[in-house]
């Protein structure tokens, strides 16, 4: 691996692939190093039982300005623009509608109080109503959104994401991970299962050490997760300490999924959505028979995801089964077969799900890169795109000075 490239891209997730696509437009030669055995990072579609299941990111958030929509359409990937299941009423599900509306109003009131908290402590938990009846629900929703408890969420950061969203959430029937992994330009050299171990500055660029040897280039773009950047898996050059400090202030939260296959006919309406227990901060959100498949997806965040991280998949399946029985009746338990469970927090090459700024640390995103939309796959793509432009501008400047 002694080949000279214009740019080495470290990390094959949405940001790394976004950078590769932009570098290809510039005509630059690029090598992408990915630590795992696949492309996509937290975008991962796996075919299980004949169903294209997104184990990671799943929805084209802000679809009307999401770069992956255009990439999908140009590549022949269908985009489902219908309203997401969670935005529709599903009267067949045994939920207390009055409680559900009260819980949702409590969440809205919490979000409004965040504005004042952002100007003060910036700690999202300070916006919780003392002794509030629906605080567990608020905690669960915050966990879905940020993967963290409100005590460690920056109110400013939380609101910034909420304010940036256009509310358009579209779906890729073939899988978000399928699209991301298929979008690497053919001109980009690829080395899978090749983690970067060290990055050194050289007289004419950078040298990246891997277990397969050292590769050199004029520049490198680092697109790993904040958990990896803040850790010691990659030895970085002196002077990059502020990057690690910023990454440590933007830890990855916990978000996991468990999937069930519906083994026999049961009263599950296709394309429906349900919420588990309004009074349990560990509750899951359930996507029921997506695309008509005999599958139920349980999405857990924060305390709920911690069940899988700490105890493993079996307790995660048990927790979700208990909630589904409460919603649909005891006879559904025998219809559900565990299909898959994620473990993003346990993956050394990633280390979690969404990034979340700690209280008082929302400005640290700018110290890393100033992303357009954070915690989303399209935000990662745009960050990689911008990083590629900045690298090419820097290389042109260097060439101009040399001339």
Coordinates of C-alpha atoms in Angstrom, one line a residue, residues 140 143-145 147 253-260 281-286 297-308 313 315-317 319-320 323 341-342 344 353-354:
X140 CA -38.2 8.5 25.9
X143 CA -33.9 9.3 23.7
X144 CA -35.3 8.6 20.3
X145 CA -34.1 12.0 19.0
X147 CA -30.0 8.8 22.3
X253 CA -26.0 8.4 22.2
X254 CA -27.7 5.0 22.5
X255 CA -30.2 4.0 19.9
X256 CA -30.9 0.3 19.0
X257 CA -33.5 -1.7 17.2
X258 CA -35.0 -5.2 17.6
X259 CA -36.9 -6.9 14.8
X260 CA -39.6 -9.6 15.1
X281 CA -38.8 6.1 29.8
X282 CA -37.5 2.8 28.3
X283 CA -40.4 2.5 25.9
X284 CA -40.0 1.6 22.2
X285 CA -41.6 3.0 19.1
X286 CA -43.0 0.2 16.9
X297 CA -39.4 -3.1 14.2
X298 CA -38.9 -1.8 17.7
X299 CA -36.8 1.4 18.0
X300 CA -35.3 2.2 21.4
X301 CA -33.4 5.2 22.5
X302 CA -31.6 6.3 25.7
X303 CA -32.6 4.1 28.6
X304 CA -34.4 1.7 26.4
X305 CA -31.4 1.2 24.2
X306 CA -29.3 0.6 27.3
X307 CA -31.2 -2.6 27.9
X308 CA -29.5 -4.1 24.8
X313 CA -30.5 -8.9 22.8
X315 CA -33.7 -8.9 27.4
X316 CA -34.4 -6.4 24.6
X317 CA -36.7 -8.9 22.8
X319 CA -39.0 -5.9 26.9
X320 CA -40.5 -5.3 23.4
X323 CA -45.0 -3.9 25.4
X341 CA -31.1 -7.0 17.2
X342 CA -28.5 -4.2 16.8
X344 CA -24.2 0.0 17.7
X353 CA -25.8 6.2 17.3
X354 CA -26.6 9.9 17.1

